[in-house]
């Protein structure tokens, strides 16, 4: 037996934990140690170990692509549940299971030690969330991915609204559910279109839909009356709707900051490894399909670059610690989308990996700070926590430096590669990518600014509240995940050190090689060939060292500006001075460019217009048809009633006339005349 035989256990273990926690919590709560945390910890530990055991098999060139259960027949292929294990999914399995495990451990301190109620619901939800994402990662076809994509959204709704007795969490959960559902409608149409046009939804193999799409384009034959590449563009953009919703990209990003109403460990899981990561992972999963359409790629790049900058600017003025991190998540996933749209498949996967680590660290660190502050998350009430929370402080510093892209932390290597790939293909003949690059480069400065602003307001200066002067003591279950993730935030970048490799003349692109051990149509090299042949992308081979120095310098400049403004005994006072000086910009950013207002206005206008159209259609056609039928029926019945005279001679006359009419018809029809 090898590790491939245990693939099904990876998602099934957290599913079993979900069932055990749910039913035991409902009917025998005294039997649940730590009120449900232990089954999840054991399950995720098992999932992580199995995921790690897959690494040597995958590295040696083996992969697993097999159907597990056929549940319906399609005209060309079966609709089935199946597993696909390749370098991309193997890497993502480790990320999801590791971060989910650390979230469970952290929850022991954040939830259990705070005597929260209904914890069996919480841990059952976390287990189901983990099951959904792990199943999504190993799915071998688009339809199966869509099913678990939706289940991920359902779990997020449950967990965001965990404190349902309060006003804000249920509203935030509903908003997240509805906004992401809007994007998912397009995704569903895209899934149906893939099945109709290509007859299969499989990701890998000679009969997968990316391979069939490539063959159709090369053959030059129309599919259902349209050019095959046009079909790829249409379907790719439809699927992108679901990606934009789940990964909180402009304009469907407004749900994510509100989702901070849920417990902080849930935020860590949503932002780092599950819900928000699902969208960009899907783009990477079907990258061989997107690489066939320059329009789809350019759209992804522009949406990502613009989102990266837009969200970063909003993070510069927020007072709530989790709000800053929420907008940073939107911004960083914008970078991943920028990379994937610009032809940087490896760069996108790289940043997805490093971001999962340092963003989980920052959210769990924020959770530690909030516990210490007696559940006050307002940075303006903090300050002076550096000496009182040393483990949290240094862990948070590591995560923040990774977020800002400071050497040698993980975010420096991945963010630089994102910008480098975008610049290379932009200079190589795709000038529209230079716009995305400009967005990303400006966002580097803004990210450096809000990151150090966050550190200064939270940890530096004098304490600005009673809670900051006397913070709550943190236990090991809070600190351990921070230490693990802090170390990973420092060393994770070593998997792909392109600038140092170019400087020393060494091949340090380990992630490139890892992603090239995949099946033939799923390798990074294959995707590179596709974007050059079908999308017209060509690399200019700009110096990676110059690019790294440039992005690092810009990030440090942003941090220096934040230092100048906020590094003082009373940073809130300094911040108030600048917010007053730039009051108009400050109000715009605090109100998130009034996006919620605009969307609500559009929704109301659209709703009213659609309601009027529906009302007219109902009155004129639905009710009109019914009324017309009834009036016609009444007219006919009135006419027939007049014929019912009760006089036998009249009936005989009608029978005679009817007989003559029938004979006349037969005569004309039979040609008697």
XYZ file of C-alpha atoms in Angstrom:
673
model
C 0.000 0.000 0.000
C 1.350 3.453 -0.913
C 0.102 6.903 0.047
C -2.088 7.161 -3.045
C -4.319 4.476 -1.522
C -5.042 6.836 1.379
C -6.035 9.886 -0.677
C -9.712 9.566 0.164
C -8.848 9.688 3.869
C -7.463 13.227 3.560
C -10.921 14.878 3.290
C -12.839 12.047 4.984
C -10.993 12.396 8.297
C -12.279 15.958 8.930
C -15.697 14.840 7.680
C -15.733 12.148 10.372
C -14.647 14.766 12.915
C -17.567 16.924 11.791
C -20.086 14.100 12.289
C -18.642 13.068 15.653
C -18.546 16.641 16.949
C -21.991 17.533 15.665
C -23.869 14.516 16.994
C -21.915 14.130 20.220
C -22.260 17.844 20.894
C -25.989 17.662 20.300
C -26.778 14.489 22.227
C -23.818 13.785 24.554
C -21.773 16.965 25.054
C -20.005 15.600 28.129
C -18.250 13.022 25.914
C -16.477 15.746 23.861
C -13.040 16.636 25.241
C -12.264 20.339 24.854
C -15.862 20.723 23.650
C -15.138 19.323 20.194
C -11.631 20.530 19.395
C -9.868 17.180 19.877
C -11.635 15.238 17.048
C -10.741 18.022 14.628
C -7.118 18.192 15.796
C -6.708 14.425 15.428
C -8.396 14.441 12.008
C -6.349 17.330 10.600
C -3.147 15.800 11.988
C -3.960 12.650 10.021
C -4.762 14.648 6.874
C -1.483 16.553 7.190
C 0.584 13.389 7.646
C -0.992 11.715 4.614
C -0.502 14.889 2.572
C 3.182 15.011 3.547
C 3.602 11.353 2.605
C 2.488 12.199 -0.941
C 5.446 14.532 -1.508
C 8.104 11.920 -2.361
C 5.722 10.113 -4.703
C 4.797 13.285 -6.544
C 8.414 14.504 -6.641
C 9.475 11.270 -8.309
C 7.054 11.983 -11.159
C 4.058 9.944 -10.031
C 0.555 11.337 -10.074
C -2.921 10.033 -9.341
C -5.943 10.685 -11.556
C -8.815 8.310 -11.009
C -12.585 8.304 -10.898
C -14.047 7.184 -7.579
C -17.795 7.199 -8.213
C -19.917 7.676 -11.345
C -23.241 9.301 -10.518
C -24.603 10.198 -13.944
C -23.916 9.506 -17.629
C -23.071 12.239 -20.097
C -23.059 12.073 -23.862
C -19.264 11.847 -24.105
C -18.031 11.093 -20.593
C -19.405 10.254 -17.173
C -20.241 12.765 -14.473
C -18.236 11.503 -11.561
C -16.372 12.151 -8.371
C -12.652 11.569 -8.741
C -9.232 12.454 -7.361
C -6.365 14.326 -9.003
C -3.040 14.462 -7.191
C -0.280 16.379 -8.944
C 2.331 18.873 -7.659
C -0.194 21.718 -7.453
C -2.837 19.804 -5.492
C -0.203 18.097 -3.292
C 1.214 21.489 -2.307
C -2.240 22.898 -1.617
C -3.206 19.880 0.519
C -0.291 20.589 2.854
C -1.177 24.282 3.078
C -4.842 23.656 3.880
C -4.325 20.823 6.373
C -1.435 22.579 8.187
C -3.213 25.902 8.602
C -6.501 24.234 9.545
C -4.660 22.232 12.223
C -3.009 25.364 13.631
C -6.375 27.156 13.619
C -7.860 24.330 15.693
C -5.003 24.583 18.202
C -5.256 28.374 18.354
C -9.007 28.077 18.920
C -8.333 26.254 22.199
C -7.052 29.550 23.550
C -9.265 31.939 21.610
C -12.594 30.157 22.051
C -12.338 27.539 24.827
C -10.382 29.643 27.296
C -12.866 32.478 26.808
C -15.776 30.199 27.747
C -17.633 30.705 24.474
C -20.996 28.975 24.118
C -21.990 26.531 21.379
C -18.431 25.388 20.719
C -19.492 22.045 19.277
C -21.150 24.034 16.439
C -17.951 25.993 15.982
C -15.643 22.977 15.791
C -18.115 21.022 13.673
C -18.192 23.970 11.256
C -14.389 24.141 11.135
C -14.192 20.401 10.394
C -16.786 20.647 7.612
C -14.949 23.700 6.240
C -11.702 21.702 6.128
C -13.432 18.736 4.471
C -14.946 20.995 1.804
C -11.680 22.706 0.911
C -9.629 19.503 0.896
C -12.233 17.871 -1.362
C -12.154 20.908 -3.630
C -8.367 20.700 -3.899
C -8.277 17.037 -4.972
C -11.255 17.240 -7.360
C -10.436 15.925 -10.814
C -13.180 17.728 -12.727
C -14.864 21.104 -12.902
C -18.333 19.955 -11.836
C -17.010 18.302 -8.688
C -15.009 21.462 -7.981
C -18.162 23.548 -8.306
C -20.032 21.363 -5.801
C -17.336 21.715 -3.145
C -16.810 25.363 -4.136
C -20.401 25.954 -3.055
C -20.007 23.885 0.109
C -17.019 26.059 1.060
C -19.268 29.101 0.716
C -21.950 27.477 2.859
C -19.433 26.718 5.616
C -18.171 30.293 5.577
C -21.758 31.480 6.059
C -22.116 29.235 9.118
C -18.854 30.333 10.708
C -19.010 34.063 9.919
C -22.424 34.132 11.575
C -21.341 32.007 14.550
C -22.330 34.707 17.048
C -25.837 34.751 15.633
C -27.397 36.335 18.710
C -25.640 39.611 17.883
C -26.774 41.909 15.086
C -23.660 42.270 12.947
C -22.450 38.648 12.388
C -25.653 37.318 10.743
C -25.762 40.364 8.453
C -22.099 39.885 7.515
C -22.659 36.176 6.872
C -25.675 36.887 4.680
C -23.771 39.544 2.732
C -20.878 37.137 2.133
C -23.278 34.428 1.020
C -25.254 36.628 -1.380
C -22.290 38.455 -2.947
C -20.355 35.256 -3.596
C -23.522 33.564 -4.914
C -23.795 36.313 -7.538
C -20.396 35.325 -8.910
C -21.192 31.627 -8.580
C -24.163 31.958 -10.960
C -21.684 32.792 -13.707
C -19.448 29.927 -12.603
C -22.366 27.499 -12.887
C -23.164 28.704 -16.408
C -19.485 28.193 -17.245
C -19.564 24.617 -15.923
C -22.634 23.819 -18.033
C -20.998 25.433 -21.070
C -17.852 23.314 -20.631
C -19.939 20.135 -20.500
C -22.035 21.127 -23.529
C -19.174 22.394 -25.709
C -16.460 19.880 -24.848
C -18.445 16.975 -23.439
C -16.211 16.600 -20.395
C -15.207 18.564 -17.313
C -11.986 16.639 -16.532
C -8.870 18.645 -15.682
C -6.200 16.151 -16.730
C -5.622 13.545 -19.400
C -5.849 13.467 -23.199
C -9.634 13.917 -23.085
C -9.674 16.797 -20.592
C -11.456 19.970 -21.645
C -8.267 22.134 -21.762
C -6.686 19.609 -24.149
C -9.847 19.384 -26.275
C -10.051 23.182 -26.404
C -6.445 23.387 -27.594
C -7.070 20.751 -30.271
C -10.204 22.549 -31.464
C -8.319 25.839 -31.821
C -5.505 24.172 -33.746
C -8.006 22.385 -36.018
C -9.715 25.675 -36.811
C -13.206 24.200 -36.800
C -16.147 26.072 -35.315
C -17.837 24.649 -32.231
C -21.587 25.192 -32.132
C -21.240 28.010 -34.623
C -18.458 29.940 -32.860
C -14.677 30.080 -33.035
C -13.168 27.717 -30.402
C -10.955 30.444 -28.937
C -14.005 32.667 -28.542
C -15.676 29.847 -26.621
C -12.598 29.605 -24.381
C -12.784 33.341 -23.692
C -16.516 33.295 -22.925
C -16.313 30.239 -20.673
C -13.138 31.486 -19.001
C -14.779 34.810 -18.132
C -17.890 33.039 -16.824
C -15.808 30.885 -14.486
C -13.880 34.009 -13.534
C -17.135 35.385 -12.096
C -17.042 32.716 -9.393
C -13.338 33.338 -8.817
C -13.860 37.091 -8.361
C -16.633 36.421 -5.842
C -14.822 33.847 -3.716
C -11.402 35.523 -3.858
C -12.917 38.941 -3.112
C -11.681 40.753 -6.206
C -13.108 43.993 -7.516
C -16.062 44.566 -7.739
C -17.228 41.592 -5.586
C -14.785 42.221 -2.729
C -17.080 44.128 -0.401
C -18.152 41.057 1.595
C -14.718 40.212 2.968
C -14.124 43.117 5.397
C -17.581 42.557 6.877
C -16.742 38.874 7.343
C -14.428 39.933 10.185
C -17.506 39.746 12.419
C -16.800 36.032 12.767
C -14.286 34.575 15.265
C -10.682 35.514 14.441
C -9.489 31.894 13.932
C -12.239 31.553 11.314
C -10.892 34.678 9.611
C -7.436 33.103 9.530
C -8.807 29.974 7.881
C -10.968 31.881 5.378
C -8.212 34.295 4.356
C -5.250 31.951 4.289
C -6.293 28.506 3.167
C -9.956 28.007 2.319
C -12.653 30.320 0.999
C -10.595 33.140 -0.499
C -7.839 30.812 -1.649
C -10.336 28.603 -3.500
C -10.876 31.081 -6.321
C -7.255 31.690 -7.258
C -6.498 27.989 -6.856
C -9.200 27.268 -9.428
C -7.546 29.622 -11.929
C -4.228 27.825 -11.362
C -5.992 24.445 -11.637
C -7.369 25.175 -15.115
C -4.486 27.383 -16.222
C -4.045 25.333 -19.373
C -7.508 26.525 -20.395
C -6.985 30.196 -19.546
C -3.610 30.204 -21.338
C -5.486 29.734 -24.616
C -7.221 33.118 -24.370
C -5.259 36.399 -24.310
C -8.468 38.287 -23.494
C -9.207 36.166 -20.430
C -5.612 36.457 -19.206
C -5.537 40.224 -19.668
C -8.832 40.550 -17.782
C -7.471 38.496 -14.888
C -4.288 40.603 -14.779
C -6.081 43.958 -14.846
C -8.672 42.923 -12.256
C -5.907 41.597 -10.018
C -3.614 44.608 -10.349
C -6.405 47.114 -9.805
C -7.721 45.167 -6.803
C -4.237 45.005 -5.284
C -3.928 48.791 -5.344
C -7.539 49.620 -4.470
C -7.662 47.412 -1.383
C -4.233 48.539 -0.198
C -5.318 52.185 -0.167
C -8.368 51.360 1.953
C -6.202 49.530 4.489
C -4.247 52.737 5.221
C -7.002 54.369 7.303
C -8.756 51.539 9.164
C -8.809 51.513 12.954
C -9.727 47.863 13.509
C -6.755 45.492 13.353
C -8.724 42.764 11.580
C -10.075 45.269 9.072
C -6.536 46.207 8.020
C -5.696 42.543 7.566
C -8.923 41.947 5.631
C -8.083 44.618 3.057
C -4.522 43.323 2.897
C -5.943 39.904 1.993
C -7.941 41.388 -0.868
C -4.815 43.206 -2.038
C -2.534 40.173 -1.824
C -4.937 37.940 -3.718
C -4.974 40.714 -6.285
C -1.234 40.121 -6.667
C -1.844 36.407 -7.214
C -4.454 37.172 -9.873
C -2.051 39.658 -11.470
C 0.624 36.973 -11.696
C -1.705 34.365 -13.192
C -3.116 36.842 -15.691
C 0.375 37.980 -16.686
C 1.591 34.479 -17.493
C 3.361 33.937 -14.173
C 1.857 30.586 -13.221
C 4.727 29.662 -10.909
C 4.814 33.157 -9.398
C 1.090 32.993 -8.669
C 1.350 29.588 -6.991
C 4.403 30.818 -5.087
C 2.605 33.852 -3.686
C -0.453 31.737 -2.903
C 1.816 29.535 -0.781
C 3.687 32.272 1.069
C 0.570 34.373 1.576
C -1.232 31.456 3.197
C 1.576 31.230 5.757
C 2.102 34.870 6.677
C -1.575 35.806 6.500
C -2.522 32.926 8.831
C 0.246 34.168 11.132
C -1.052 37.747 11.069
C -4.646 36.779 11.742
C -3.733 34.408 14.549
C -1.423 37.116 15.875
C -4.328 39.549 15.703
C -6.367 36.994 17.635
C -3.667 36.888 20.303
C -3.668 40.691 20.539
C -7.462 40.819 20.749
C -7.464 38.251 23.573
C -4.779 40.230 25.398
C -6.857 43.397 24.895
C -9.917 41.748 26.441
C -11.540 41.423 22.982
C -10.944 44.997 21.897
C -9.686 45.042 18.306
C -9.395 48.834 17.875
C -5.735 49.722 17.252
C -6.309 53.226 18.601
C -6.876 51.672 22.023
C -3.676 49.629 21.895
C -0.024 50.652 22.066
C 2.827 49.565 24.293
C 2.203 45.836 23.776
C 5.718 45.118 22.514
C 7.161 44.478 25.985
C 4.082 42.775 27.381
C 3.546 40.315 24.470
C 7.067 39.522 23.195
C 6.237 36.234 21.430
C 3.204 37.751 19.731
C 5.157 40.888 18.834
C 8.066 39.155 17.152
C 5.807 36.682 15.380
C 3.688 39.572 14.152
C 6.827 41.399 13.009
C 7.853 38.363 10.955
C 4.426 38.166 9.333
C 4.315 41.912 8.704
C 7.745 41.975 7.067
C 6.661 39.079 4.862
C 3.483 40.973 3.951
C 5.426 44.126 3.095
C 7.877 42.139 0.970
C 11.015 42.822 3.007
C 14.155 40.728 2.485
C 14.655 37.876 3.424
C 11.080 37.028 4.466
C 8.826 34.833 2.353
C 6.693 37.604 0.891
C 9.765 39.329 -0.575
C 10.570 36.417 -2.872
C 7.042 35.698 -4.053
C 5.860 39.290 -4.505
C 9.024 40.158 -6.382
C 8.529 37.222 -8.729
C 4.939 38.338 -9.363
C 6.140 41.814 -10.357
C 9.063 40.434 -12.354
C 6.898 38.105 -14.444
C 4.373 40.871 -15.085
C 7.121 43.282 -16.146
C 8.818 40.710 -18.368
C 5.700 39.856 -20.335
C 4.627 43.495 -20.402
C 7.935 44.591 -21.951
C 7.876 41.525 -24.196
C 4.997 42.793 -26.290
C 1.962 42.906 -24.028
C 1.785 46.572 -22.993
C -1.573 46.144 -21.242
C 0.299 44.131 -18.605
C 2.407 47.203 -17.860
C -0.747 48.825 -16.495
C -1.156 45.885 -14.114
C 2.523 46.157 -13.204
C 2.115 49.864 -12.395
C -0.848 49.046 -10.138
C 1.182 46.366 -8.366
C 4.266 48.551 -7.939
C 2.308 51.422 -6.401
C 0.579 48.910 -4.131
C 4.019 47.840 -2.845
C 4.540 51.335 -1.419
C 1.051 51.468 0.074
C 1.465 47.988 1.575
C 4.702 49.018 3.273
C 2.919 52.063 4.664
C -0.147 50.386 6.155
C 1.896 47.444 7.444
C 4.183 49.587 9.573
C 1.253 51.803 10.567
C -0.403 48.651 11.901
C 2.716 47.669 13.861
C 3.189 51.155 15.321
C -0.411 51.582 16.429
C -0.640 48.073 17.890
C 2.684 47.514 19.607
C 4.678 50.743 19.817
C 4.208 53.963 21.735
C 2.539 54.288 25.107
C -0.522 52.239 26.143
C -3.702 54.125 25.221
C -6.254 52.185 27.271
C -6.623 50.261 30.489
C -6.577 46.962 28.585
C -3.293 47.896 26.887
C -1.728 48.711 30.254
C -2.803 45.389 31.747
C -3.248 42.858 28.921
C -4.581 39.363 29.405
C -2.020 36.557 29.737
C -1.659 34.281 26.708
C -1.308 30.513 26.995
C 0.777 28.065 24.936
C -2.106 27.163 22.629
C -2.101 30.759 21.413
C 1.677 31.086 21.099
C 2.573 27.730 19.504
C 0.868 28.364 16.128
C 2.471 31.815 16.033
C 5.957 30.387 16.505
C 5.449 27.706 13.828
C 4.065 30.159 11.297
C 6.685 32.778 12.200
C 9.499 30.352 11.346
C 7.768 29.396 8.102
C 7.298 33.075 7.196
C 11.072 33.440 7.374
C 12.119 30.311 5.494
C 9.271 29.575 3.050
C 10.731 31.880 0.430
C 13.707 29.561 -0.006
C 11.629 27.314 -2.284
C 12.090 29.812 -5.128
C 14.905 32.348 -4.789
C 15.141 33.658 -8.354
C 17.083 36.931 -7.718
C 19.756 35.270 -5.582
C 20.019 32.432 -8.062
C 20.584 34.849 -10.926
C 23.141 36.791 -8.867
C 25.156 33.706 -7.933
C 24.641 31.896 -11.212
C 22.818 29.050 -9.453
C 19.529 27.332 -10.130
C 17.472 28.038 -6.993
C 14.061 27.815 -8.666
C 12.948 24.753 -6.720
C 9.242 25.507 -7.076
C 9.619 25.717 -10.854
C 11.069 22.225 -10.910
C 8.411 20.948 -8.506
C 5.577 22.204 -10.722
C 7.267 20.669 -13.769
C 6.985 17.142 -12.350
C 3.266 17.163 -13.185
C 1.557 15.225 -16.019
C 2.349 16.499 -19.501
C -0.584 18.899 -19.860
C -0.299 20.252 -16.292
C 3.362 21.341 -16.106
C 4.595 24.900 -15.730
C 6.663 24.425 -18.895
C 3.572 23.400 -20.856
C 1.674 26.476 -19.644
C 4.616 28.665 -20.689
C 4.440 27.221 -24.204
C 0.684 27.776 -24.352
C 0.781 31.452 -23.384
C 3.484 32.097 -25.969
C 1.704 30.202 -28.756
C -1.919 31.125 -28.107
C -1.849 34.331 -26.035
C 1.154 35.962 -27.654
C 3.070 36.492 -24.400
C 6.862 36.755 -24.750
C 9.330 37.410 -21.959
C 11.728 40.362 -22.127
C 14.061 38.745 -19.519
C 14.373 41.853 -17.369
C 16.964 41.614 -14.603
C 15.474 39.857 -11.572
C 18.031 41.554 -9.309
C 17.079 45.065 -10.437
C 13.391 44.211 -10.061
C 13.989 42.909 -6.530
C 15.970 45.981 -5.487
C 13.316 48.282 -6.953
C 10.370 46.616 -5.177
C 12.308 46.386 -1.898
C 13.249 50.068 -2.065
C 9.648 51.088 -2.690
C 8.395 48.921 0.211
C 10.988 50.429 2.549
C 9.946 53.926 1.425
C 6.355 53.170 2.413
C 7.491 51.887 5.793
C 9.661 54.990 6.276
C 6.696 57.267 5.681
C 4.626 55.341 8.231
C 7.563 55.560 10.680
C 7.679 59.346 10.236
C 3.950 59.725 10.928
C 3.170 57.084 13.533
C 6.377 56.258 15.391
C 5.850 58.587 18.330
C 4.686 58.347 21.955
C 1.180 59.191 20.761
C 0.823 57.908 17.170
C -2.953 58.384 17.086
C -2.487 62.123 17.562
C -0.014 62.273 14.650
C -2.368 60.224 12.496
C -5.245 62.561 13.313
C -3.197 65.543 12.141
C -2.648 64.006 8.716
C -6.224 62.732 8.425
C -7.443 66.274 9.114
C -5.011 67.749 6.589
C -6.194 65.326 3.895
C -9.779 65.157 5.105
C -11.421 64.533 1.721
C -9.153 61.622 0.826
C -9.491 60.270 4.354
C -13.298 60.276 4.204
C -13.280 58.578 0.795
C -10.979 55.831 2.037
C -12.835 55.391 5.338
C -16.041 54.913 3.353
C -14.309 52.440 1.004
C -14.812 54.697 -2.028
C -18.556 54.476 -1.235
C -18.659 51.119 -3.008
C -21.314 49.687 -0.716
C -23.479 52.742 -1.379
C -23.028 52.470 -5.137
C -23.762 48.763 -5.140
C -26.835 49.262 -2.986
C -28.039 52.038 -5.298
C -27.476 49.892 -8.381
C -29.219 46.970 -6.690
C -32.220 49.142 -5.793
C -32.448 50.641 -9.285
C -32.073 47.245 -10.888
C -34.546 45.738 -8.483
C -37.144 48.423 -9.227
C -36.637 48.202 -12.982
C -36.862 44.432 -12.963
C -39.894 44.596 -10.694
C -41.644 46.969 -13.117
C -40.779 44.809 -16.110
C -41.956 41.699 -14.276
C -45.173 43.473 -13.276
C -45.894 44.550 -16.873
C -45.162 41.056 -18.155
C -47.379 39.566 -15.467
C -50.292 41.893 -16.144
C -50.044 41.919 -19.920
C -49.081 38.362 -20.729
C -49.675 36.095 -17.721
C -52.854 37.672 -16.352
C -53.769 38.851 -19.855
C -53.607 35.335 -21.249
C -55.682 33.956 -18.398
C -58.245 36.745 -18.730
C -58.401 36.292 -22.515
C -58.982 32.557 -22.166
C -61.727 33.114 -19.618
C -63.471 35.788 -21.712
C -63.243 33.597 -24.823
C -64.641 30.677 -22.890
C -67.514 32.830 -21.633
C -68.260 34.067 -25.161
C -68.338 30.555 -26.571
C -70.513 29.317 -23.724
C -72.936 32.222 -24.211
C -73.191 31.388 -27.902
C -73.758 27.698 -27.236
C -76.302 28.524 -24.556
C -78.355 30.423 -27.128
C -78.439 27.305 -29.250
C -80.025 25.322 -26.420
C -83.608 26.383 -27.202
C -85.380 23.170 -26.239
C -87.167 23.069 -29.682
C -86.622 19.720 -31.461
C -86.999 21.195 -34.952
C -84.138 23.588 -34.253
C -81.881 20.690 -33.251
C -82.861 18.797 -36.425
C -82.006 21.872 -38.478
C -78.569 22.140 -36.822
C -77.859 18.449 -37.464
C -78.804 18.830 -41.112
C -76.633 21.907 -41.539
C -73.705 20.108 -39.835
C -74.099 17.110 -42.148
C -74.162 19.374 -45.206
C -71.019 21.152 -43.960
C -69.160 17.840 -43.520
C -70.191 16.675 -47.000
C -69.045 19.985 -48.452
C -65.634 19.630 -46.814
C -65.202 16.087 -48.107
C -66.279 17.187 -51.558
C -63.744 19.983 -51.733
C -61.012 17.849 -50.181
C -61.724 14.877 -52.476
C -61.947 16.907 -55.633
C -65.584 16.128 -56.335
C -65.998 19.457 -58.072
